[in-house]
Coordinates of C-alpha atoms in Angstrom, one line a residue:
Chain A
M1 CA 35.9 -10.4 23.0
T2 CA 35.6 -12.8 20.3
K3 CA 32.3 -13.3 18.5
L4 CA 32.3 -17.3 20.5
E5 CA 32.6 -15.0 23.5
L6 CA 29.8 -12.7 22.6
T7 CA 27.3 -14.9 21.4
A8 CA 27.9 -17.8 24.5
K9 CA 27.0 -14.4 26.8
L10 CA 23.8 -13.6 25.1
E11 CA 22.5 -16.6 25.3
R12 CA 22.8 -16.8 29.0
I13 CA 21.1 -13.6 28.8
F14 CA 18.3 -14.6 26.2
K15 CA 17.9 -18.0 28.2
E16 CA 17.7 -15.7 31.5
V17 CA 15.5 -12.5 29.7
F18 CA 12.7 -15.3 28.3
N19 CA 12.6 -18.2 30.7
N20 CA 13.6 -20.5 28.8
P21 CA 17.0 -23.1 28.9
N22 CA 16.5 -23.9 25.7
I23 CA 17.5 -21.5 23.6
K24 CA 20.1 -22.2 21.1
L25 CA 21.5 -18.8 19.4
T26 CA 22.1 -18.7 15.4
E27 CA 22.9 -15.7 13.8
E28 CA 19.5 -16.1 12.1
L29 CA 17.4 -15.8 14.8
T30 CA 14.9 -13.4 15.0
A31 CA 12.1 -12.6 17.4
H32 CA 9.5 -14.1 15.8
D33 CA 11.6 -17.8 16.6
V34 CA 11.0 -17.2 20.1
E35 CA 8.0 -17.5 22.1
S36 CA 7.4 -14.2 23.8
W37 CA 10.0 -12.0 22.6
D38 CA 7.9 -9.1 21.5
S39 CA 8.6 -5.7 21.5
L40 CA 7.7 -5.4 25.3
S41 CA 10.5 -8.5 26.3
H42 CA 12.7 -6.3 23.6
M43 CA 13.6 -3.1 26.0
L44 CA 14.3 -5.7 29.1
L45 CA 16.7 -8.1 26.5
L46 CA 18.8 -4.7 25.3
T47 CA 18.8 -3.3 28.5
E48 CA 19.9 -6.7 30.3
I49 CA 22.6 -6.7 27.2
E50 CA 23.9 -3.1 27.9
D51 CA 23.7 -3.7 31.9
E52 CA 25.9 -7.0 31.3
L53 CA 28.2 -5.7 28.5
N54 CA 28.7 -2.5 29.4
V55 CA 27.6 -0.8 26.2
K56 CA 24.5 1.5 25.1
F57 CA 22.6 1.7 22.4
K58 CA 21.3 4.2 20.1
L59 CA 17.6 4.5 18.8
K60 CA 18.9 4.2 15.9
E61 CA 20.6 1.5 15.2
L62 CA 17.0 -0.4 17.1
S63 CA 15.3 -0.7 13.3
K64 CA 18.6 -2.4 12.3
M65 CA 18.5 -5.4 14.4
N66 CA 16.6 -7.8 12.2
N67 CA 18.4 -10.9 14.1
V68 CA 20.8 -12.0 16.0
G69 CA 23.2 -11.4 13.5
D70 CA 22.8 -7.8 13.2
L71 CA 22.5 -7.4 17.3
I72 CA 25.8 -9.6 17.0
E73 CA 28.0 -7.5 15.1
I74 CA 26.3 -3.7 16.4
I75 CA 27.6 -4.9 19.6
L76 CA 31.4 -5.7 18.4
S77 CA 31.0 -2.4 17.1
K78 CA 30.9 -1.2 21.1
L79 CA 33.2 -3.3 22.1
Chain B
M1 CA -16.3 9.4 -4.7
V2 CA -16.6 7.2 -1.9
F3 CA -15.6 3.8 -2.5
T4 CA -19.6 2.2 -2.2
S5 CA -20.5 4.1 -4.9
I6 CA -20.8 4.3 -8.2
N7 CA -18.8 7.4 -9.3
Y8 CA -15.6 5.5 -7.3
F9 CA -16.4 2.3 -10.2
I10 CA -15.9 4.5 -12.7
F11 CA -13.2 6.9 -11.7
L12 CA -11.3 3.7 -10.7
A13 CA -11.9 1.6 -14.3
F14 CA -11.6 5.1 -16.0
V15 CA -8.0 4.8 -14.2
F16 CA -7.1 1.8 -14.3
V17 CA -7.4 1.1 -18.4
I18 CA -5.3 4.6 -19.0
Y19 CA -2.4 3.3 -16.5
H20 CA -2.2 -0.2 -18.2
L21 CA -2.6 2.1 -22.1
I22 CA 0.1 3.8 -21.1
N23 CA 4.2 4.0 -21.6
H24 CA 5.5 2.6 -18.4
E25 CA 7.2 5.7 -17.8
Y26 CA 4.2 7.6 -17.2
K27 CA 2.5 5.2 -15.1
S28 CA 3.1 7.1 -11.6
Y29 CA 1.8 10.2 -13.3
V30 CA -1.3 8.7 -14.5
L31 CA -1.5 7.5 -10.4
L32 CA -0.4 11.0 -9.4
F33 CA -3.4 13.1 -11.4
S34 CA -5.9 10.9 -10.8
S35 CA -5.0 10.4 -6.9
L36 CA -4.3 14.5 -7.0
F37 CA -7.8 14.2 -9.0
Y38 CA -9.9 12.0 -6.1
Y39 CA -9.1 14.2 -3.6
A40 CA -9.7 18.1 -5.0
N41 CA -13.1 16.2 -5.7
F42 CA -13.4 14.6 -2.6
N43 CA -12.3 18.3 -0.6
L44 CA -11.9 20.7 -2.8
L45 CA -11.8 23.4 -0.1
F46 CA -8.5 21.6 1.5
F47 CA -7.1 20.0 -1.5
P48 CA -4.1 23.8 -1.5
I49 CA -3.7 22.9 2.0
F50 CA -2.9 19.3 1.0
L51 CA -1.1 20.9 -1.4
I52 CA 1.3 22.4 0.7
I53 CA 1.4 19.6 3.3
G54 CA 2.8 17.1 0.4
L55 CA 5.3 20.2 -0.4
A56 CA 6.2 20.4 2.9
T57 CA 6.7 17.3 3.2
Y58 CA 8.9 16.8 0.4
F59 CA 11.5 20.1 1.3
F60 CA 11.3 19.4 4.9
A61 CA 13.0 15.4 4.0
I62 CA 15.2 17.2 1.8
A63 CA 16.6 19.4 3.7
Q64 CA 17.0 17.4 6.7
S65 CA 19.1 14.6 4.8
K66 CA 21.3 17.8 3.1
K67 CA 22.2 18.5 7.2
N68 CA 22.6 15.3 8.5
G69 CA 24.7 14.5 11.6
T70 CA 24.2 18.2 12.5
K71 CA 22.1 20.0 14.9
K72 CA 20.6 21.4 11.9
E73 CA 19.5 18.6 11.1
H74 CA 17.0 18.1 14.1
R75 CA 15.9 21.6 13.4
F76 CA 14.4 20.9 10.1
F77 CA 13.0 17.8 11.5
R78 CA 11.5 19.9 14.5
I79 CA 10.1 21.9 12.4
G80 CA 9.2 19.6 9.8
V81 CA 7.3 17.6 11.9
F82 CA 5.5 20.8 14.0
F83 CA 4.5 22.1 10.3
L84 CA 3.0 19.1 9.1
I85 CA 1.0 18.2 12.6
T86 CA -0.4 21.5 13.1
P87 CA -3.2 21.5 10.5
L88 CA -4.4 18.1 12.5
L89 CA -4.2 19.5 15.5
F90 CA -6.1 22.2 14.3
F91 CA -9.1 20.8 12.5
K92 CA -9.1 18.1 14.9
Y93 CA -8.8 19.9 18.6
T94 CA -9.9 23.3 18.1
K95 CA -13.5 22.6 19.4
E96 CA -12.6 21.4 22.1
I97 CA -9.9 22.9 23.1
A98 CA -12.1 26.3 23.2
V99 CA -14.5 23.8 25.2
I100 CA -12.3 22.9 27.9
F101 CA -10.5 26.8 27.9
F102 CA -14.2 28.2 28.7
D103 CA -14.7 26.2 31.3
F104 CA -11.6 26.3 32.8
I105 CA -12.4 30.0 33.3
G106 CA -16.1 29.6 33.9
L107 CA -17.4 30.9 31.2
S108 CA -19.5 28.6 29.8
Y109 CA -19.3 29.0 25.8
L110 CA -22.5 29.1 24.9
E111 CA -22.9 27.0 21.4
P112 CA -19.4 26.1 21.0
Q113 CA -20.4 23.7 18.5
T114 CA -21.9 26.5 16.3
S115 CA -19.4 28.4 16.1
F116 CA -16.7 25.9 15.6
S117 CA -18.7 24.7 13.5
W118 CA -17.0 25.6 10.4
I119 CA -13.6 23.8 11.5
I120 CA -14.6 20.5 9.9
L121 CA -12.1 18.2 9.9
P122 CA -11.0 17.1 6.3
V123 CA -11.5 13.5 5.7
G124 CA -7.9 12.1 5.7
V125 CA -6.0 14.5 7.2
S126 CA -5.3 11.7 10.5
F127 CA -4.0 9.2 8.0
Y128 CA -1.9 11.2 5.7
T129 CA -0.6 13.8 8.0
F130 CA 1.1 9.8 10.0
M131 CA 1.9 9.2 6.6
A132 CA 3.8 12.2 6.1
I133 CA 5.3 12.1 9.9
G134 CA 6.3 8.6 9.4
Y135 CA 8.2 9.6 6.6
L136 CA 10.5 12.7 8.1
I137 CA 11.1 10.3 10.7
D138 CA 12.3 7.7 8.3
V139 CA 14.7 9.9 6.9
K140 CA 16.1 11.3 10.3
N141 CA 16.8 7.7 11.8
E142 CA 18.5 7.1 8.2
D143 CA 15.8 4.1 7.1
I144 CA 15.1 5.8 3.9
K145 CA 17.1 8.2 2.1
A146 CA 14.9 11.2 1.5
N147 CA 13.5 11.7 -2.2
K148 CA 14.2 14.1 -4.4
N149 CA 11.4 12.8 -7.1
L150 CA 8.6 15.1 -6.4
S151 CA 5.8 13.3 -8.0
T152 CA 6.8 10.2 -5.4
V153 CA 6.8 12.0 -2.6
L154 CA 2.7 13.8 -3.4
L155 CA 1.8 9.9 -5.2
F156 CA 2.9 8.4 -1.9
L157 CA 0.6 10.9 0.4
S158 CA -2.4 11.2 -1.7
F159 CA -2.5 7.8 -3.1
F160 CA -6.0 7.4 -4.0
P161 CA -6.6 4.3 -2.4
L162 CA -5.3 5.3 0.9
V163 CA -5.8 8.8 1.0
L164 CA -8.8 8.9 3.2
S165 CA -8.8 6.0 5.7
G166 CA -6.0 4.8 5.0
P167 CA -4.1 1.6 5.6
I168 CA -1.5 3.9 6.8
E169 CA 1.8 2.9 4.5
R170 CA 5.4 4.1 5.7
A171 CA 7.6 5.4 2.4
K172 CA 10.1 2.5 2.1
N173 CA 7.3 0.3 1.2
I174 CA 5.3 2.5 -1.1
F175 CA 8.1 4.5 -2.7
S176 CA 10.0 1.3 -4.4
Q177 CA 6.7 0.0 -5.8
I178 CA 6.0 3.2 -7.5
E179 CA 9.3 3.3 -9.1
S180 CA 9.7 -0.1 -9.6
K181 CA 10.5 -0.8 -13.5
N182 CA 8.5 -4.2 -12.4
Q183 CA 5.8 -5.3 -15.3
I184 CA 2.3 -5.7 -13.8
K185 CA 1.3 -9.4 -13.3
Y186 CA -2.6 -10.8 -14.5
D187 CA -2.6 -12.1 -10.8
D188 CA -2.3 -8.9 -9.4
I189 CA -6.1 -7.6 -10.9
T190 CA -8.0 -10.8 -10.2
D191 CA -6.8 -10.5 -7.1
G192 CA -7.3 -6.8 -6.5
A193 CA -10.7 -7.2 -8.2
R194 CA -10.9 -10.0 -5.4
T195 CA -10.6 -8.2 -2.7
I196 CA -12.2 -5.9 -3.5
L197 CA -15.4 -7.7 -4.1
W198 CA -14.7 -9.4 -0.3
G199 CA -14.8 -5.9 1.1
F200 CA -18.1 -4.1 -0.6
F201 CA -19.4 -7.6 1.0
L202 CA -18.2 -6.9 4.4
K203 CA -18.9 -3.3 4.3
M204 CA -22.2 -3.2 2.1
V205 CA -23.7 -6.5 3.2
I206 CA -22.9 -6.5 7.2
A207 CA -21.4 -3.6 8.3
D208 CA -24.0 -1.9 7.4
R209 CA -27.0 -4.1 7.5
L210 CA -25.7 -4.6 11.4
A211 CA -25.9 -0.7 11.8
I212 CA -29.1 -0.5 10.4
Y213 CA -29.9 -2.0 13.6
I214 CA -27.2 -0.8 16.1
D215 CA -26.7 3.0 15.5
P216 CA -30.4 4.0 17.0
V217 CA -29.8 1.5 19.8
F218 CA -27.0 3.9 20.5
V219 CA -28.8 7.2 20.1
N220 CA -31.6 5.8 22.3
Y221 CA -30.0 4.1 24.9
S222 CA -32.1 5.8 27.4
N223 CA -35.1 4.5 26.1
H224 CA -33.3 1.0 25.6
N225 CA -33.3 -1.9 28.2
G226 CA -29.9 -3.7 29.4
S227 CA -30.8 -6.4 27.0
T228 CA -31.4 -4.5 23.8
L229 CA -27.6 -2.8 24.8
A230 CA -26.0 -5.5 25.0
I231 CA -26.9 -7.5 22.0
A232 CA -25.9 -3.8 20.4
A233 CA -23.2 -3.4 22.1
I234 CA -21.7 -7.6 21.2
L235 CA -22.3 -6.6 17.7
Y236 CA -20.8 -3.0 17.8
P237 CA -17.6 -4.7 17.6
F238 CA -18.2 -6.7 14.4
Q239 CA -19.8 -3.8 12.3
I240 CA -16.3 -2.0 13.0
Y241 CA -14.3 -4.4 11.8
T242 CA -16.5 -5.1 8.7
D243 CA -16.7 -1.7 8.2
L244 CA -13.1 -0.8 8.6
G245 CA -12.4 -4.0 7.1
G246 CA -14.3 -3.7 4.4
Y247 CA -13.0 -0.1 3.5
S248 CA -9.8 -1.3 4.1
L249 CA -9.8 -4.4 1.8
I250 CA -11.3 -1.9 -1.0
A251 CA -8.6 0.3 -0.6
I252 CA -5.6 -2.5 -0.8
G253 CA -7.5 -4.2 -3.5
S254 CA -7.4 -0.6 -5.6
A255 CA -4.4 -0.7 -4.9
K256 CA -3.4 -3.9 -5.9
L257 CA -4.8 -3.5 -9.9
F258 CA -1.6 -1.2 -10.0
G259 CA 0.5 -3.6 -8.9
I260 CA 1.2 -1.7 -5.5
D261 CA 1.1 -3.7 -2.5
V262 CA -0.3 -2.5 0.6
I263 CA -0.4 -3.4 4.3
Q264 CA -3.2 -5.0 5.7
N265 CA -5.5 -3.5 8.5
F266 CA -6.9 -6.8 10.0
N267 CA -5.9 -10.4 11.0
R268 CA -8.1 -12.6 12.4
P269 CA -8.7 -10.1 15.0
F270 CA -11.5 -12.1 17.5
F271 CA -9.2 -15.0 18.2
A272 CA -6.7 -13.5 20.2
T273 CA -6.1 -14.8 22.9
S274 CA -5.0 -11.4 25.0
M275 CA -5.2 -7.7 24.6
S276 CA -1.6 -7.9 23.1
D277 CA -2.2 -10.1 20.5
F278 CA -5.4 -8.0 19.5
W279 CA -3.3 -5.5 18.9
R280 CA -1.5 -6.7 16.5
R281 CA -4.3 -8.0 14.5
W282 CA -6.4 -5.2 14.8
H283 CA -6.4 -1.6 12.8
M284 CA -2.6 -3.1 12.3
S285 CA -1.4 -0.3 10.1
L286 CA -2.1 2.1 12.9
I287 CA -0.5 0.1 16.1
T288 CA 2.3 -0.8 14.1
W289 CA 2.8 3.2 13.2
L290 CA 2.3 3.8 16.6
T291 CA 4.7 1.1 18.1
D292 CA 7.6 2.1 15.6
Y293 CA 7.4 5.9 16.1
I294 CA 5.6 6.4 19.5
Y295 CA 6.1 3.0 21.9
T296 CA 9.5 2.0 20.8
P297 CA 11.2 5.4 21.1
I298 CA 9.7 6.0 24.7
S299 CA 10.5 2.7 25.5
F300 CA 14.2 2.9 24.6
Q301 CA 13.7 6.1 26.4
L302 CA 12.9 4.8 29.2
R303 CA 14.3 1.1 29.3
A304 CA 16.4 1.8 32.4
K305 CA 12.8 1.7 34.4
K306 CA 12.2 -1.9 32.8
Q307 CA 8.8 -3.0 33.3
L308 CA 7.4 0.3 34.9
G309 CA 9.0 2.0 31.9
I310 CA 7.4 -0.5 29.6
M311 CA 3.8 0.1 31.0
M312 CA 4.3 4.0 31.2
A313 CA 4.9 3.9 27.1
L314 CA 2.7 1.4 26.9
L315 CA -0.1 4.5 28.6
L316 CA 1.5 6.8 26.8
T317 CA 0.9 5.5 23.2
F318 CA -2.5 4.2 24.0
L319 CA -3.6 7.7 25.0
I320 CA -1.7 8.9 21.6
S321 CA -3.9 6.3 19.7
G322 CA -7.5 7.6 21.8
L323 CA -6.2 11.6 21.2
W324 CA -5.4 10.0 17.1
H325 CA -9.1 9.0 17.5
G326 CA -10.5 12.1 19.0
A327 CA -10.1 14.9 21.6
T328 CA -13.5 14.3 23.8
L329 CA -13.3 12.6 26.9
P330 CA -14.6 8.7 26.2
F331 CA -12.3 8.5 23.6
I332 CA -9.2 9.8 26.1
F333 CA -10.8 7.1 28.5
W334 CA -10.3 4.7 25.6
G335 CA -7.4 5.0 25.3
I336 CA -6.1 4.4 28.6
L337 CA -8.4 1.5 29.3
H338 CA -6.4 0.0 26.5
G339 CA -3.6 1.0 28.0
I340 CA -4.1 -0.1 31.4
Y341 CA -5.3 -3.8 29.9
L342 CA -2.1 -4.0 28.9
C343 CA 0.0 -3.1 31.8
I344 CA -2.2 -5.3 33.7
E345 CA -1.1 -8.3 30.9
V346 CA 2.8 -7.1 31.5
L347 CA 2.5 -7.6 35.0
T348 CA 1.0 -11.0 34.5
S349 CA 2.5 -12.4 32.3
N350 CA 3.9 -15.1 33.6
F351 CA 0.9 -15.7 35.6
R352 CA -0.9 -16.7 32.1
K353 CA 1.7 -18.4 30.7
K354 CA 1.3 -20.7 33.9
M355 CA -2.8 -21.1 33.4
I356 CA -2.0 -22.3 29.5
R357 CA 0.6 -24.6 30.8
L358 CA -2.4 -25.8 33.5
F359 CA -5.4 -26.1 30.8
G360 CA -2.1 -28.5 29.0
S361 CA -4.3 -31.1 26.3
N362 CA -7.7 -29.0 26.9
K363 CA -5.6 -26.2 25.3
W364 CA -8.9 -25.4 23.1
V365 CA -10.9 -24.4 26.6
Y366 CA -8.0 -21.8 27.7
L367 CA -8.7 -20.6 23.4
I368 CA -12.3 -19.9 24.1
I369 CA -11.5 -18.5 27.5
A370 CA -9.5 -15.9 26.8
Q371 CA -10.7 -14.9 23.1
L372 CA -14.1 -15.2 25.6
I373 CA -12.5 -11.6 27.9
V374 CA -10.5 -10.4 24.7
F375 CA -14.1 -9.6 23.5
I376 CA -15.1 -8.6 26.3
L377 CA -12.8 -6.4 26.9
F378 CA -12.7 -5.0 23.7
T379 CA -16.7 -4.8 23.2
I380 CA -16.5 -2.6 27.3
S381 CA -14.1 -0.4 25.7
Q382 CA -15.9 0.3 22.4
I383 CA -19.0 0.9 24.7
V384 CA -17.2 4.0 26.2
A385 CA -15.0 5.3 22.2
R386 CA -18.7 5.2 20.9
S387 CA -20.6 7.2 23.5
E388 CA -21.3 11.3 23.0
N389 CA -19.8 11.6 26.9
I390 CA -19.0 9.5 30.2
D391 CA -22.3 9.8 31.3
M392 CA -23.8 8.3 28.3
A393 CA -20.9 5.4 29.0
Q394 CA -22.1 4.7 32.1
I395 CA -25.7 4.4 32.0
I396 CA -25.3 1.8 29.0
L397 CA -22.8 0.1 30.9
S398 CA -24.7 -0.1 34.2
K399 CA -28.1 -0.9 32.2
I400 CA -26.7 -4.2 31.1
L401 CA -24.2 -5.2 34.0
T402 CA -27.7 -5.0 35.7
M403 CA -30.0 -6.2 32.9
S404 CA -32.9 -8.6 33.8
L405 CA -34.7 -11.2 31.4
E406 CA -35.9 -8.4 29.3
T407 CA -37.3 -8.9 25.9
P408 CA -34.7 -7.1 24.0
F409 CA -36.0 -4.9 20.9
L410 CA -34.8 -6.7 18.1
D411 CA -35.2 -5.7 14.1
Y412 CA -35.9 -9.3 12.8
T413 CA -34.8 -9.0 9.1
N414 CA -32.1 -7.0 9.8
L415 CA -30.2 -9.0 12.3
I416 CA -30.8 -11.9 10.7
L417 CA -29.1 -11.0 7.8
G418 CA -26.3 -9.0 9.2
I419 CA -25.5 -12.6 11.6
L420 CA -25.9 -14.3 8.8
F421 CA -23.2 -12.5 6.2
L422 CA -21.3 -12.2 9.5
S423 CA -21.0 -15.8 10.5
I424 CA -19.5 -16.5 6.5
V425 CA -17.1 -14.4 7.5
L426 CA -16.1 -15.2 11.4
I427 CA -15.7 -19.4 10.0
K428 CA -13.6 -18.7 7.1
D429 CA -11.4 -16.6 9.4
F430 CA -11.6 -19.3 12.1
V431 CA -10.7 -22.1 9.4
L432 CA -7.9 -20.1 8.1
E433 CA -7.0 -19.4 11.9
Y434 CA -6.4 -22.8 13.2
K435 CA -5.5 -24.0 9.1
F436 CA -9.0 -27.2 8.8
G437 CA -9.2 -27.6 5.8
F438 CA -6.2 -25.3 5.0
T439 CA -6.4 -27.0 1.4
Q440 CA -10.2 -26.2 0.6
L441 CA -9.7 -22.6 0.8
I442 CA -6.7 -23.3 -1.4
L443 CA -9.1 -24.6 -3.8
I444 CA -11.6 -22.3 -4.4
R445 CA -8.5 -20.4 -4.8
N446 CA -6.7 -22.2 -7.6
N447 CA -9.5 -24.4 -9.4
K448 CA -10.6 -20.9 -12.0
L449 CA -14.1 -23.0 -11.7
I450 CA -14.9 -22.7 -8.2
S451 CA -13.5 -19.4 -7.6
S452 CA -15.7 -18.0 -10.9
I453 CA -18.8 -19.0 -9.2
F454 CA -17.3 -18.2 -5.6
Y455 CA -17.2 -14.9 -7.1
S456 CA -20.5 -14.5 -9.0
L457 CA -22.2 -15.8 -5.8
L458 CA -20.2 -13.5 -3.8
F459 CA -21.6 -10.1 -6.2
Y460 CA -25.3 -11.3 -6.5
I461 CA -25.6 -11.6 -3.0
I462 CA -23.8 -8.1 -2.7
I463 CA -26.3 -6.7 -5.1
M464 CA -29.7 -8.8 -3.8
F465 CA -28.5 -7.8 0.0
G466 CA -26.2 -4.6 -0.4
V467 CA -27.4 -2.0 1.9
T468 CA -26.9 1.1 -0.7
G469 CA -26.9 4.3 0.3
S470 CA -25.3 4.0 2.7
E471 CA -22.3 6.6 2.2
R472 CA -20.9 6.9 5.8
F473 CA -17.7 5.0 6.5
I474 CA -17.4 4.8 10.2
Y475 CA -13.7 6.1 10.0
F476 CA -14.2 9.0 8.2
Q477 CA -14.7 10.9 11.0
F478 CA -11.3 10.2 12.3

């Protein structure tokens, strides 16, 4: 999967989890920029991504996910 | 040397002068030795144990990182955490466990209070233990490298502004500042002094003043009527805010005098519009610690259970928060209560979003209602936490709920003074929260004349209206 394809898939997941059709994913996007993306919804987001993309995150990786760009890199390293 | 004593001033001034005169290489040693002196002076008996905890933290972190990626790493980590948490558990919970144990085996253990009264909780142990454990976890998660410099690690744990009652800091933030080559800025010094002054205002002029009314009412709760208890209960959150908040500001300001930036503990909590929002504004250093080291790993482990997993993680995290404050039933109930509040918010999050949209342009109405609800929920939980036992909490709550138009007991002088100065703080919070007159506040900070007048006035208020002689800080007991 290319970065572009992955970003598109993630964008779809984000829109679903946060119930917001207007979300546009950029590499610099962080939880601060998206309404209702907090520590509660973060886990739901990760679970959805794991289910849809068939990957498994490690706890260590959580603290390294500072923005969407980091998230994409981490997922790509697993695919 | 409690913060609100003359001795602390003398000590702080002394360390400040030496720190700024001495060669850059030795600055951190000045802080280290002053901090060790500060702690030993406060609690000589526990000082050896404190040193052992510090050394253990240093060695376990290094042992962990040497065995990185192997099973031995986990073993060192587990032993390390166990070693560090044992003194905390012992000093905090032995009495309660003994009482429960004897109750359980059917013997009413006479006078457990006196038998175990020699176990006095050393001030600060809850705070620096968490800091030490946080460091070990960070090393395990490869967030930070184990520090080879013993004095850095010891200073991190013993740093005198933080050691007794926080804010609870992280190794990553403090190590880099201790070892930084940066020169201290003049602004840091004025900033630090102002913050300390504001902290004194909060603590001595407001918290201690309110305490004069609130404390006796709670002690004598069975003889007071519902309306009196209601007034004391409503003021109590503000007492804690200004007590712990004031203390934290003195700590933060003191650290700033040495160019060290420390995490804030409060962010205008009474303007929170939900309990989750509240917990992002109240005692932030403790909550972020619990979030990063307890909530996140647990909710991550349980993520397959989706909402249920999150709720389980929330309940456990806040149960631990309650236990951190004390092992008695009131604190356990307090913790579980907040866990329940947050679970309900998780379940009703869509409903609440709809509510906000409903109010639309009348957003203010929603804000006020939400803030009131949060305040009431928090106050109820604080009545529970402040009670010696569940019966007392029950009696107080039922008296308040069944109160009629009875004349409350009022202590006019202390109430008026306390509430008057409290309103200054709340107005400042209000203005900053909604950015009204944002420029005005900038004016105060940047205009040297206005700033000097303002802070001189503040100093005068502290001298004239500050309650002296009270060496009690609410959070010393935790």
